[in-house]
Short mmCIF file of C-alpha atoms and ligand atoms in Angstrom, two decimals:
data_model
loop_
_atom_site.label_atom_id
_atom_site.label_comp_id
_atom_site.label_asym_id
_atom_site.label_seq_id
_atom_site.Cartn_x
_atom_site.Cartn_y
_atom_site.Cartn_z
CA UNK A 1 -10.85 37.46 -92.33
CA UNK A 2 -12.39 34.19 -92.58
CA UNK A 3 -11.94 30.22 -93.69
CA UNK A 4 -14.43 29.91 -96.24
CA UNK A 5 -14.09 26.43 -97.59
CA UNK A 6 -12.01 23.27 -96.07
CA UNK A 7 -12.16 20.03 -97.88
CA UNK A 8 -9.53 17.07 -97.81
CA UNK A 9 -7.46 15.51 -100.84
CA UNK A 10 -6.79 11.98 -100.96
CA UNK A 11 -3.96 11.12 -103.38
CA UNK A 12 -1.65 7.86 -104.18
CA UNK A 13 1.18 9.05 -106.57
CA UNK A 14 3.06 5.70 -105.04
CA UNK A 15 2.07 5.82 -102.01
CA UNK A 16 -1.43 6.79 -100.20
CA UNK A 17 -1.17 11.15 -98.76
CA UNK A 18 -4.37 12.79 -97.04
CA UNK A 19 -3.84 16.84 -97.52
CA UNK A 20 -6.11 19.43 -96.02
CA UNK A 21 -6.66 22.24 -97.77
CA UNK A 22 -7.99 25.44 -95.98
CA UNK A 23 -9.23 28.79 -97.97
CA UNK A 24 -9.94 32.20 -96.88
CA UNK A 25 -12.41 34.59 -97.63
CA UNK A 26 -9.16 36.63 -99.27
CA UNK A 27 -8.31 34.46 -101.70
CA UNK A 28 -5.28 33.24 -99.42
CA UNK A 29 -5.09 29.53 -99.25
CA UNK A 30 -3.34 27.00 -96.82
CA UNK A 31 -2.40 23.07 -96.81
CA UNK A 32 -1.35 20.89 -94.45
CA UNK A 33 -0.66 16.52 -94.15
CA UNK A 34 -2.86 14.25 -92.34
CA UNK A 35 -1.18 11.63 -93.52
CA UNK A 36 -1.45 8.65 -90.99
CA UNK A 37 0.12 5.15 -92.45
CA UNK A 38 -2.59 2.59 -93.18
CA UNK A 39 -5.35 4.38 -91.83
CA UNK A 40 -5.55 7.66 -93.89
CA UNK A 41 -9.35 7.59 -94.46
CA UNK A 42 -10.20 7.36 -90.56
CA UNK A 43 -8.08 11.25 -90.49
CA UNK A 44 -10.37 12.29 -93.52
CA UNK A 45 -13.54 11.25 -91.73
CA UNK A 46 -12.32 12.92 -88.40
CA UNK A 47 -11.67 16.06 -90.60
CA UNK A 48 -14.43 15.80 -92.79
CA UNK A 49 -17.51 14.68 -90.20
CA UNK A 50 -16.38 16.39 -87.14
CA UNK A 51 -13.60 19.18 -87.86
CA UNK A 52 -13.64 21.11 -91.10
CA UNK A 53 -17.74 22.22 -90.27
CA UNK A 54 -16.41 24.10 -87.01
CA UNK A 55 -14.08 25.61 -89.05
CA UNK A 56 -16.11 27.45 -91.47
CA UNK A 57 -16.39 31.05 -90.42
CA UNK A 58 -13.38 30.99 -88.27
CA UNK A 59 -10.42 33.70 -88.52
CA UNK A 60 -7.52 32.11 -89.87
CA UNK A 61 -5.15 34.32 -88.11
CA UNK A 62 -6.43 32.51 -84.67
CA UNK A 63 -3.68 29.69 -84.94
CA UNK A 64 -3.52 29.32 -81.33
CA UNK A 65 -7.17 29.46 -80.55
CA UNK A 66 -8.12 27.37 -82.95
CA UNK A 67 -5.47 24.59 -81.57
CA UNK A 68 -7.17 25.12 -78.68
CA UNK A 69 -10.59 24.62 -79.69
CA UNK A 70 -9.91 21.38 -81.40
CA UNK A 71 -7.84 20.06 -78.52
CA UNK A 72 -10.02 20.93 -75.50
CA UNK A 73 -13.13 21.32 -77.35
CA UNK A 74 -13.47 17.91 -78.91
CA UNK A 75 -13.85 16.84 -74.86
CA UNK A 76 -11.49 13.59 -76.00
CA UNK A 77 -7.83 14.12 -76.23
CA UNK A 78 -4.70 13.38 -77.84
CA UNK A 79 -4.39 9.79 -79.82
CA UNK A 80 -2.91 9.73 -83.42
CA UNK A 81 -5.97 10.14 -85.37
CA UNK A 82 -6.98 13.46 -83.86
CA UNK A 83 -3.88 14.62 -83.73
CA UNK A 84 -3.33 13.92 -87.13
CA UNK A 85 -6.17 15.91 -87.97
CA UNK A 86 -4.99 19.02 -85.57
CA UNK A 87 -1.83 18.71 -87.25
CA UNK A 88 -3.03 19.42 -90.79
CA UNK A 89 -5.31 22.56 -89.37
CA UNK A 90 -2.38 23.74 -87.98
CA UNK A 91 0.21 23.59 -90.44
CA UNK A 92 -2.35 24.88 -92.95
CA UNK A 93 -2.89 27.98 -90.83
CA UNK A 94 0.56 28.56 -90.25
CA UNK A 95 1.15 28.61 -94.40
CA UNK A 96 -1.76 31.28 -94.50
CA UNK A 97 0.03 33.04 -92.07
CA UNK A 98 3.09 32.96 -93.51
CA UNK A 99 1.39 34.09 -97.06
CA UNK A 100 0.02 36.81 -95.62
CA UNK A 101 3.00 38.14 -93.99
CA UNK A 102 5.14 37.44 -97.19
CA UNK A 103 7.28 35.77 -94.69
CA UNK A 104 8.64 32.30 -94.89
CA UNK A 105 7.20 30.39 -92.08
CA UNK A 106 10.68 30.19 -90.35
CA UNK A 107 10.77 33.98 -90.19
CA UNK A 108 7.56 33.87 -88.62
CA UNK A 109 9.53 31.62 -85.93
CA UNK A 110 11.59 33.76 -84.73
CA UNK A 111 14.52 33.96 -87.85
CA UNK A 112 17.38 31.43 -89.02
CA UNK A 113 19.58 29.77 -86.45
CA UNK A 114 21.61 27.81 -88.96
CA UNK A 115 22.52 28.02 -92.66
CA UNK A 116 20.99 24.06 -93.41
CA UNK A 117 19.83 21.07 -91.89
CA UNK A 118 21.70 18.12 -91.30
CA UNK A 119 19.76 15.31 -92.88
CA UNK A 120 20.21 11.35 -92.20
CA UNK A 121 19.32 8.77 -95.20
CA UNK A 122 18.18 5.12 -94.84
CA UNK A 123 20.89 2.26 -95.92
CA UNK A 124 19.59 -0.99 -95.82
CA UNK A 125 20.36 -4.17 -97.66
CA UNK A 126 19.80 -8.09 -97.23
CA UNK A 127 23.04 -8.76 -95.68
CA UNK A 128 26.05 -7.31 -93.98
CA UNK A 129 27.92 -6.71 -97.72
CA UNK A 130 25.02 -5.14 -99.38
CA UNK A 131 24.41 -2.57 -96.38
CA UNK A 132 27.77 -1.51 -96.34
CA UNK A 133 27.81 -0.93 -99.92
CA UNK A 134 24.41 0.94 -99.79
CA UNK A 135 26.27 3.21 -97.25
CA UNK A 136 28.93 3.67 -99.47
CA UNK A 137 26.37 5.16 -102.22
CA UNK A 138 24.92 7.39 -99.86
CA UNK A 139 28.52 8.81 -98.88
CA UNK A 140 29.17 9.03 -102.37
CA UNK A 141 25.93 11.29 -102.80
CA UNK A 142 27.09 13.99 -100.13
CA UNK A 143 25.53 12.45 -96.86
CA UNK A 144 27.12 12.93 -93.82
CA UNK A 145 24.74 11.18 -91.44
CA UNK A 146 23.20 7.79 -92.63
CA UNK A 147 20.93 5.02 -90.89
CA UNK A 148 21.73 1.44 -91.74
CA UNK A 149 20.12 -1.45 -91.21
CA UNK A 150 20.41 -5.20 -92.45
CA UNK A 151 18.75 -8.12 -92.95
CA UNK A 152 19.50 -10.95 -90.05
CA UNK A 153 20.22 -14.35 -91.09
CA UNK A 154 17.22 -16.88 -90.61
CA UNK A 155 14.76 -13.82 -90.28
CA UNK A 156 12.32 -13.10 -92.74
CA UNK A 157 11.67 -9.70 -93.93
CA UNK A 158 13.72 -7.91 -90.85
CA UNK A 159 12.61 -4.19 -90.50
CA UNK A 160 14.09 -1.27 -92.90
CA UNK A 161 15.51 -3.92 -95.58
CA UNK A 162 13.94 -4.87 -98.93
CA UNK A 163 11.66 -3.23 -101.37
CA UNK A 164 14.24 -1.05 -102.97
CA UNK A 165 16.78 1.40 -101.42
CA UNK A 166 16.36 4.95 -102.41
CA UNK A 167 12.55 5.12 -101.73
CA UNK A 168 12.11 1.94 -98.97
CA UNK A 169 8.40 1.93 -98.71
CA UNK A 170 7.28 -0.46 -96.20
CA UNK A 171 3.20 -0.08 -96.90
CA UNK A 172 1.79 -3.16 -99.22
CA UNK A 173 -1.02 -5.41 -99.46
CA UNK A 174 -4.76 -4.77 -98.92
CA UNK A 175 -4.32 -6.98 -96.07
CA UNK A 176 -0.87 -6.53 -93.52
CA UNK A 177 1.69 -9.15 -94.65
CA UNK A 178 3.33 -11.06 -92.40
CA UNK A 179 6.45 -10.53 -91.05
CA UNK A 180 8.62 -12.83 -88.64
CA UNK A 181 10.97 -11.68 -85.50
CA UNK A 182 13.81 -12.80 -83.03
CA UNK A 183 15.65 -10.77 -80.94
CA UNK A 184 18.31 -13.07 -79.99
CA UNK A 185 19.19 -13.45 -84.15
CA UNK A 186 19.36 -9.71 -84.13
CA UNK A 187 21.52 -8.88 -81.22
CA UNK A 188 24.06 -11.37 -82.64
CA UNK A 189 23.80 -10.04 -85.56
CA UNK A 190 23.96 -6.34 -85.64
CA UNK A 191 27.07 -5.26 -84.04
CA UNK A 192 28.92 -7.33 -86.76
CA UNK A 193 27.30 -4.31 -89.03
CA UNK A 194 28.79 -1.17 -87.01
CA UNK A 195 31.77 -3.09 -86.90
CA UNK A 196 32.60 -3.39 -90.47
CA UNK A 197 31.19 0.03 -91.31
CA UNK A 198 33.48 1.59 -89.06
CA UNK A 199 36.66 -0.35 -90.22
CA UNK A 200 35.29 -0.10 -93.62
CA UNK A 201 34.60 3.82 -94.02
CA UNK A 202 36.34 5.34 -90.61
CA UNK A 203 34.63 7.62 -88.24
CA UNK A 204 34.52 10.74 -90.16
CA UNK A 205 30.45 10.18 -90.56
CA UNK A 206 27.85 9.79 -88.28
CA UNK A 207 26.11 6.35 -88.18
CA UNK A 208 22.34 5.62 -86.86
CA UNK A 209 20.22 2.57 -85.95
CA UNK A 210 16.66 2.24 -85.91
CA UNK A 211 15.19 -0.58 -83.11
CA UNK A 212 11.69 0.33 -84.35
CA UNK A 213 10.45 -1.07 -81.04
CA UNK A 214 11.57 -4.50 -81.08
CA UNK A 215 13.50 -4.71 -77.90
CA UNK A 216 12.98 -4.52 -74.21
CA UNK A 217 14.43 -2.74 -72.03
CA UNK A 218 17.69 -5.12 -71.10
CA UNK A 219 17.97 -6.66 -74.61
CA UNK A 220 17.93 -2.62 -75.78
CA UNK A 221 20.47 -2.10 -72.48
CA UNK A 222 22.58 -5.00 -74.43
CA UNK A 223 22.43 -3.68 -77.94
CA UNK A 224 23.65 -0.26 -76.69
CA UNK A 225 26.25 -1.58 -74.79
CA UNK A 226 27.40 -3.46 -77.53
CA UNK A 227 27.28 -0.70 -79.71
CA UNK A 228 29.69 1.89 -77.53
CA UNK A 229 32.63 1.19 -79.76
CA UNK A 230 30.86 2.55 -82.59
CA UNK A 231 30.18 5.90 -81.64
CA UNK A 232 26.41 6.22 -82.89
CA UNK A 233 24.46 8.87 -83.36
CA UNK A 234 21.69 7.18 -82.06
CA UNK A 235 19.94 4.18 -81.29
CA UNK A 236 15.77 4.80 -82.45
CA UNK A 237 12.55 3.52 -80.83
CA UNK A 238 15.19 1.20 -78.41
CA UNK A 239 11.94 -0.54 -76.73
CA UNK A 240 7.72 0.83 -76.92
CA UNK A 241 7.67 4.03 -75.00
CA UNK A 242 4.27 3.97 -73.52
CA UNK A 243 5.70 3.17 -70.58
CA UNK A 244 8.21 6.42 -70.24
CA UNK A 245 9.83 4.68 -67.12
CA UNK A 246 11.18 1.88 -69.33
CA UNK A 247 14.18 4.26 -70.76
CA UNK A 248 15.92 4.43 -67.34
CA UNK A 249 17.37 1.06 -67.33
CA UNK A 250 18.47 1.44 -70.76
CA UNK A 251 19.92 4.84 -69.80
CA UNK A 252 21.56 2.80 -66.30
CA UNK A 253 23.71 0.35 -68.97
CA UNK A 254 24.55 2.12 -71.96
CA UNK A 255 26.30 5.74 -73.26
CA UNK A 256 24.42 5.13 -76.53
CA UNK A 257 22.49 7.87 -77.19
CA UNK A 258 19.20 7.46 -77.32
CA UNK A 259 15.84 8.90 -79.59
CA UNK A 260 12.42 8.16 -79.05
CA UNK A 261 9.02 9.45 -80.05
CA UNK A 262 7.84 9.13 -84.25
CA UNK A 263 4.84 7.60 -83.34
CA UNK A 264 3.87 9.57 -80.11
CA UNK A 265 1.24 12.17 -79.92
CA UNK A 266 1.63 15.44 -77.77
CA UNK A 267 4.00 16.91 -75.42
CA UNK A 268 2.65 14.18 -72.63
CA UNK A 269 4.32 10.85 -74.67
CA UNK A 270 7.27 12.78 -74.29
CA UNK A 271 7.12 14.72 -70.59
CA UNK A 272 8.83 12.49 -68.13
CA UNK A 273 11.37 10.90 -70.87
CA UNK A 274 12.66 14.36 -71.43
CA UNK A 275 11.90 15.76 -67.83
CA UNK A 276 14.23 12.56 -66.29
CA UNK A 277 16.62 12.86 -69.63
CA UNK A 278 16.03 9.49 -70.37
CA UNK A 279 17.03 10.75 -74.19
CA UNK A 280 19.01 12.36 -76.10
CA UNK A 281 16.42 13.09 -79.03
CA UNK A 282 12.88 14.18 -79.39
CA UNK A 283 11.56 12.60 -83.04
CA UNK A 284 8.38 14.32 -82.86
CA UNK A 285 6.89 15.82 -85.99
CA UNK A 286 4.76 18.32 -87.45
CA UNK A 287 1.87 15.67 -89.05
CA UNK A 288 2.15 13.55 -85.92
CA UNK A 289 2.15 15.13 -82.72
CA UNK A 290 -0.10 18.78 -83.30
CA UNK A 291 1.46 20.68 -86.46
CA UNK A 292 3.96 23.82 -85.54
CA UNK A 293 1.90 25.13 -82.45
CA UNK A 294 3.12 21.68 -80.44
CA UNK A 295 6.00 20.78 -81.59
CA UNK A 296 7.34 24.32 -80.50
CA UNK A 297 6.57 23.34 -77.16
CA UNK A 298 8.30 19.96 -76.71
CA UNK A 299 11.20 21.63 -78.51
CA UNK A 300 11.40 24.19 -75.88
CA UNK A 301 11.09 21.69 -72.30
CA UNK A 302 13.67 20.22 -74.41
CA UNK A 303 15.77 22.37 -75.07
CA UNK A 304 15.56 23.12 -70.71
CA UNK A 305 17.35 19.44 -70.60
CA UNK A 306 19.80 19.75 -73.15
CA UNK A 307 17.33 16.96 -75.54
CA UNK A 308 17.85 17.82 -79.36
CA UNK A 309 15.04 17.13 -82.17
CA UNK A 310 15.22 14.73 -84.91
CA UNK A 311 12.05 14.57 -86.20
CA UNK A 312 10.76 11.65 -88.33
CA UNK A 313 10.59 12.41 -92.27
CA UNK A 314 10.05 9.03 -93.68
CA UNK A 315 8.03 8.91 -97.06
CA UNK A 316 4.68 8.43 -95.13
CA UNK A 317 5.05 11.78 -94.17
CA UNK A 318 4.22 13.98 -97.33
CA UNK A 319 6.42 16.81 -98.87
CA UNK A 320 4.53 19.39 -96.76
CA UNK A 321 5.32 17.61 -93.62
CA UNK A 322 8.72 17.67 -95.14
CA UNK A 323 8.46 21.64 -95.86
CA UNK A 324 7.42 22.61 -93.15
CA UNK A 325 9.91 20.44 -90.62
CA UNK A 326 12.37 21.83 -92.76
CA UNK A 327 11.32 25.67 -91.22
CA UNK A 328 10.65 24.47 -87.86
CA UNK A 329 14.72 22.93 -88.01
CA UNK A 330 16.10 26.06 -89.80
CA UNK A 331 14.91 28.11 -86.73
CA UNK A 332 14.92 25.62 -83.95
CA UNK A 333 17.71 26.36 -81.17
CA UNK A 334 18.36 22.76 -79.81
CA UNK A 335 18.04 21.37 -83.50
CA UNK A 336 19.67 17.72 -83.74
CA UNK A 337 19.03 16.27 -86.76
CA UNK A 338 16.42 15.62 -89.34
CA UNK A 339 15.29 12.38 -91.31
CA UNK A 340 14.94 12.21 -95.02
CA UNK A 341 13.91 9.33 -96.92
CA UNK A 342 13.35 10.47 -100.70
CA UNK A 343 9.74 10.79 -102.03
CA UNK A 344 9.38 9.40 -105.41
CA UNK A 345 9.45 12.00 -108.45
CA UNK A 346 5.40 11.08 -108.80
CA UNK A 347 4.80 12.26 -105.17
CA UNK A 348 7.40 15.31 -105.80
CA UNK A 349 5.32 16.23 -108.75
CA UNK A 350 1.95 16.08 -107.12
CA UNK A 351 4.22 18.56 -104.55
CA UNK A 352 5.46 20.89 -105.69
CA UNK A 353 8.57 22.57 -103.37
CA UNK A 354 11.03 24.65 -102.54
CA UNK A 355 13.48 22.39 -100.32
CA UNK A 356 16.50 21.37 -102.17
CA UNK A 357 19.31 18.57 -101.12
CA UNK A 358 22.89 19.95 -100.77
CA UNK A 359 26.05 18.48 -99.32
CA UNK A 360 24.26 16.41 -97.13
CA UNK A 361 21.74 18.74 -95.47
CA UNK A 362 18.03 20.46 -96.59
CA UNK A 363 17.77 24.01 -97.30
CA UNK A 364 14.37 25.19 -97.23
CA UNK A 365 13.51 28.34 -99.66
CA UNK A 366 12.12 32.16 -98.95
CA UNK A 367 8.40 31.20 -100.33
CA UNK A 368 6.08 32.65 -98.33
CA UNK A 369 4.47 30.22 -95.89
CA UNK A 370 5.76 26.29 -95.89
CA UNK A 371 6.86 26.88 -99.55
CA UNK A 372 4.90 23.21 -100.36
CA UNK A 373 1.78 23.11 -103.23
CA UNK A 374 -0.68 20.36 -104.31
CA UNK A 375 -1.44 20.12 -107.75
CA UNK A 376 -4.68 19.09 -107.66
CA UNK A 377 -5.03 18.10 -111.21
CA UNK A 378 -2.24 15.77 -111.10
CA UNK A 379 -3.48 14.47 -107.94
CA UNK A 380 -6.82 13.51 -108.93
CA UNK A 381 -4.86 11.24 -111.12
CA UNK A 382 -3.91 8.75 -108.77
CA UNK A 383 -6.65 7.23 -106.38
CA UNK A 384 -6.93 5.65 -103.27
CA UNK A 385 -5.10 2.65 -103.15
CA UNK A 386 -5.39 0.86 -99.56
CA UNK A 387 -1.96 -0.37 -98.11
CA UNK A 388 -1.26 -1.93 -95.07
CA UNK A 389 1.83 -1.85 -92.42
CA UNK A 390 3.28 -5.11 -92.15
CA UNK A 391 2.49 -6.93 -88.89
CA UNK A 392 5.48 -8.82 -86.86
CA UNK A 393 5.17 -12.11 -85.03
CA UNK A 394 7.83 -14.21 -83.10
CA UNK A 395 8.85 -17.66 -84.40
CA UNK A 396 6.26 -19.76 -82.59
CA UNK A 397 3.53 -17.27 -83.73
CA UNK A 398 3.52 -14.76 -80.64
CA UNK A 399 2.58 -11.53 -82.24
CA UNK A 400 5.13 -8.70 -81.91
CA UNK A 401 5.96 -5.40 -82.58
CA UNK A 402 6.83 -4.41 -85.82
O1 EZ4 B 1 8.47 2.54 -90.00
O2 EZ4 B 1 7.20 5.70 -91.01
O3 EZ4 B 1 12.39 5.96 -88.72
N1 EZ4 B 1 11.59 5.65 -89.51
C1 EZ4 B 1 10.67 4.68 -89.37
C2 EZ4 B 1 9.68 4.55 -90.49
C3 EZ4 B 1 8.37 3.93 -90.01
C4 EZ4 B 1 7.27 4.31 -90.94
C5 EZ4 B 1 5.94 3.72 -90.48
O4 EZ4 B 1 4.95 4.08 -91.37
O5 EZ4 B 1 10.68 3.98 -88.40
O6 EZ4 B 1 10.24 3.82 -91.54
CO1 CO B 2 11.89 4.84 -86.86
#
C-alpha cells in the first residue's frame, strides 16, 4: 500500500482552516488540520515545500515511522509550525487506518472507557450582569461545565469577551488590532464574577477561568487564592509556561487547580510541569502538539501523576481536530475534560461529522476512522481571507501577552 497524492486545502467558511488531505494507492483516503491561528499559510508551505514530496510512495500503515521520520528526520525539532504540519500527517494516517480496519479510530485505541465526554462552553459578556446571564443560557442548553469570563472596567477589549457569544472568534483584521491590559484592574475585578455566579446558580456546575497568560507567577498565586471559595475547575494558562519552573510558586499559594499547555508543542513543554505535578491538566491537542501518536504519550506520563487532559477545542481548531479529540477522550483513561466552542453552521457544512452535543457532553459516532469529511466543493467556495490575533499592550504602551 502506498500514499499516492497529498495536497493541502485552504478554506475560510468564517474563519481561515488548512486541511491535509492524504490518498492511497487503494482508493482509501485520509484528512487531517493544520490549522495554526494567523499563520495558516506558513503550515501549507512547510507541508507543501518540504513534507508532502517525502511522502509520496510511503506506506500509510507506517503511522509510527512516519512520525518518526518527520520528527528526527527534518534534523530541526519541535516548534508550532512543524508540529502543526506532523499533526495533520498524523491524524490523516490514523483516519486511513481506521478506514481500513472499519474501526472507529477509538477502537483502534484500545476501546471505550466512558459513554461521553464532558464538554466545557465559553460564557463571556461585557460586564459582571451580562456574563452571568450568558452562563445562565448555557445551563439552560444542557452544559454542565462552562468557562466565563468578563469584561473589566476601564480595560479595553479584555480577553474572551466581545464579538458575539455562541461562536467568540477572536481572529480579525489584516493587520493585529490592538488590545489594552492591566492586571491590577483584573484581579480586582474577577473574583466579584465567581462570586455572584456561585450565589447566583449554586454549586451544582462546574465553573472555569481562562488567564490566557496574562499573569505572573504571584499575581496568578493571588488570583487562585482568591478564587478557593469558588471551587473551580480550573484556572487556564495562569502565567507563560516556557519557563516550566514558574508553576511551583503558584502551586506553593493556591489549591486552585491548575491547566496549562494549548499552545505548547510536544511532550517536552509539558515534562517537568507534569513530572513535579505542577498541574492538574494537560490541554494538549491533536492539531497542536503531534496528532494521535503524541498526544498518547503525554496522556500516559500523565496519567503516572494523576494529571487529567483537557484538550483545547476552540473554533481555530477545525471539526477534524474536533473529531478526532473526541476519540482520543472516549478512550483516554485519565480523561478530564474537553473544550468546545461551537463552529459556525458554514464551517460545519464544509465538515461534515459524526459528533453530536447531548446533555452537556460529545458523543463521537462508529464511522470508520475520525468520522470528519471535507467537502471540497463547498470549500473552494470560500477563500483565503488573512486574519490576525489581536496583540496586547499595558497602559503606558509596554507590549504584553495576549
Ligand atoms: O485564544 O484558540 O482556551 N481557549 C483559548 C482560545 C485561544 C485561541 C487562540 O487562537 O485560549 O480562545
Ligand atoms: Co485558553
Amino acid at each position: 500500500m502506498k500514499i499516492q497524492n497529498a495536497r493541502v486545502i485552504v478554506t475560510c467558511p468564517g474563519r481561515n482552516f488548512v486541511t491535509l488531505k492524504i490518498e492511497t494507492d487503494q482508493g482509501v483516503y485520509g484528512i487531517g488540520d493544520a490549522t495554526l491561528n494567523g499563520r495558516e499559510l506558513s503550515v501549507v508551505a512547510y507541508l507543501e515545500e518540504h513534507v508532502l514530496p517525502c511522502l509520496i510512495g510511503m506506506d500509510p500503515r507506517r503511522i509510527e515511522d512516519i512520525w518518526q521520520y518527520l520528527y528526527r528526520g527534518a534534523y530541526w525539532r519541535r516548534g508550532p509550525v512543524t508540529m502543526s504540519a506532523v499533526s495533520a500527517v498524523d491524524t490523516a494516517l490514523w483516519d486511513i487506518k481506521g478506514k481500513m480496519a472499519g474501526m472507529p479510530l477509538y477502537q483502534l485505541l484500545g476501546g471505550r472507557s466512558r459513554e461521553s465526554v464532558m464538554v466545557y462552553g465559553h460564557a463571556n459578556g461585557a460586564d459582571i450582569e451580562e456574563t452571568i446571564d450568558a452562563v445562565g443560557s448555557y445551563i439552560a442548553m444542557g452544559y454542565r461545565a462552562i468557562r466565563a469570563q468578563t469584561g473589566i472596567p476601564g480595560i479595553k477589549d479584555a480577553y474572551g469577551v466581545g464579538r458575539g457569544t455562541l461562536f467568540y472568534e477572536p481572529a480579525d483584521g489584516t493587520l493585529p488590532s490592538n488590545t489594552v491590559w492591566d492586571t491590577h484592574k483584573y484581579l480586582t475585578h474577577v473574583p466579584k464574577l465567581f462570586e455572584k455566579l456561585r450565589t447566583t446558580y449554586g454549586f451544582d456546575y462546574h465553573l472555569l477561568h481562562d488567564g490566557h497568560h496574562r499573569m505572573t507567577p504571584i499575581e496568578a498565586a493571588q488570583l487562585g487564592k482568591a478564587l478557593e471559595p469558588y471551587r473551580l475547575f480550573w484556572l487556564e494558562d495562569a502565567t507563560p509556561a516556557e519557563n516550566q519552573e514558574a508553576f511551583r510558586l503558584i502551586r506553593q499559594h493556591t489549591t486552585t487547580p491548575l491547566a496549562v499547555g494549548e499552545i505548547f508543542n510536544t511532550i517536552w513543554d509539558a515534562k517537568d510541569l507534569i513530572q513535579n505535578q505542577l498541574i492538574d491538566y494537560i490541554r494538549t491537542t491533536v492539531v497542536r502538539a503531534g496528532g494521535i501518536t503524541h498526544l498518547r504519550r503525554i496522556a500516559d506520563l500523565a496519567a503516572l501523576y494523576q494529571v487529567r487532559t483537557g484538550s483545547h477545542g476552540a473554533t481555530d481548531l477545525s471539526p477534524i481536530t474536533m473529531g478526532a479529540a473526541l476519540h482520543f477522550d472516549t478512550w483516554v483513561p485519565n480523561f478530564g475534560i474537553q473544550e468546545y466552542m461551537r463552529h459556525t453552521e458554514e464551517t460545519d457544512a464544509v465538515f461534515p461529522h459524526d459528533y453530536r452535543f447531548e446533555a452537556g457532553a460529545l458523543l463521537c459516532g462508529e464511522t470508520p476512522g475520525h468520522g470528519v469529511d471535507i467537502d471540497e466543493n463547498l470549500a473552494a467556495k470560500y477563500p483565503y481571507k488573512p486574519a490576525y490575533l489581536p496583540v496586547a499592550r499595558l497602559e503606558d504602551g509596554t507590549m504584553w501577552n495576549w
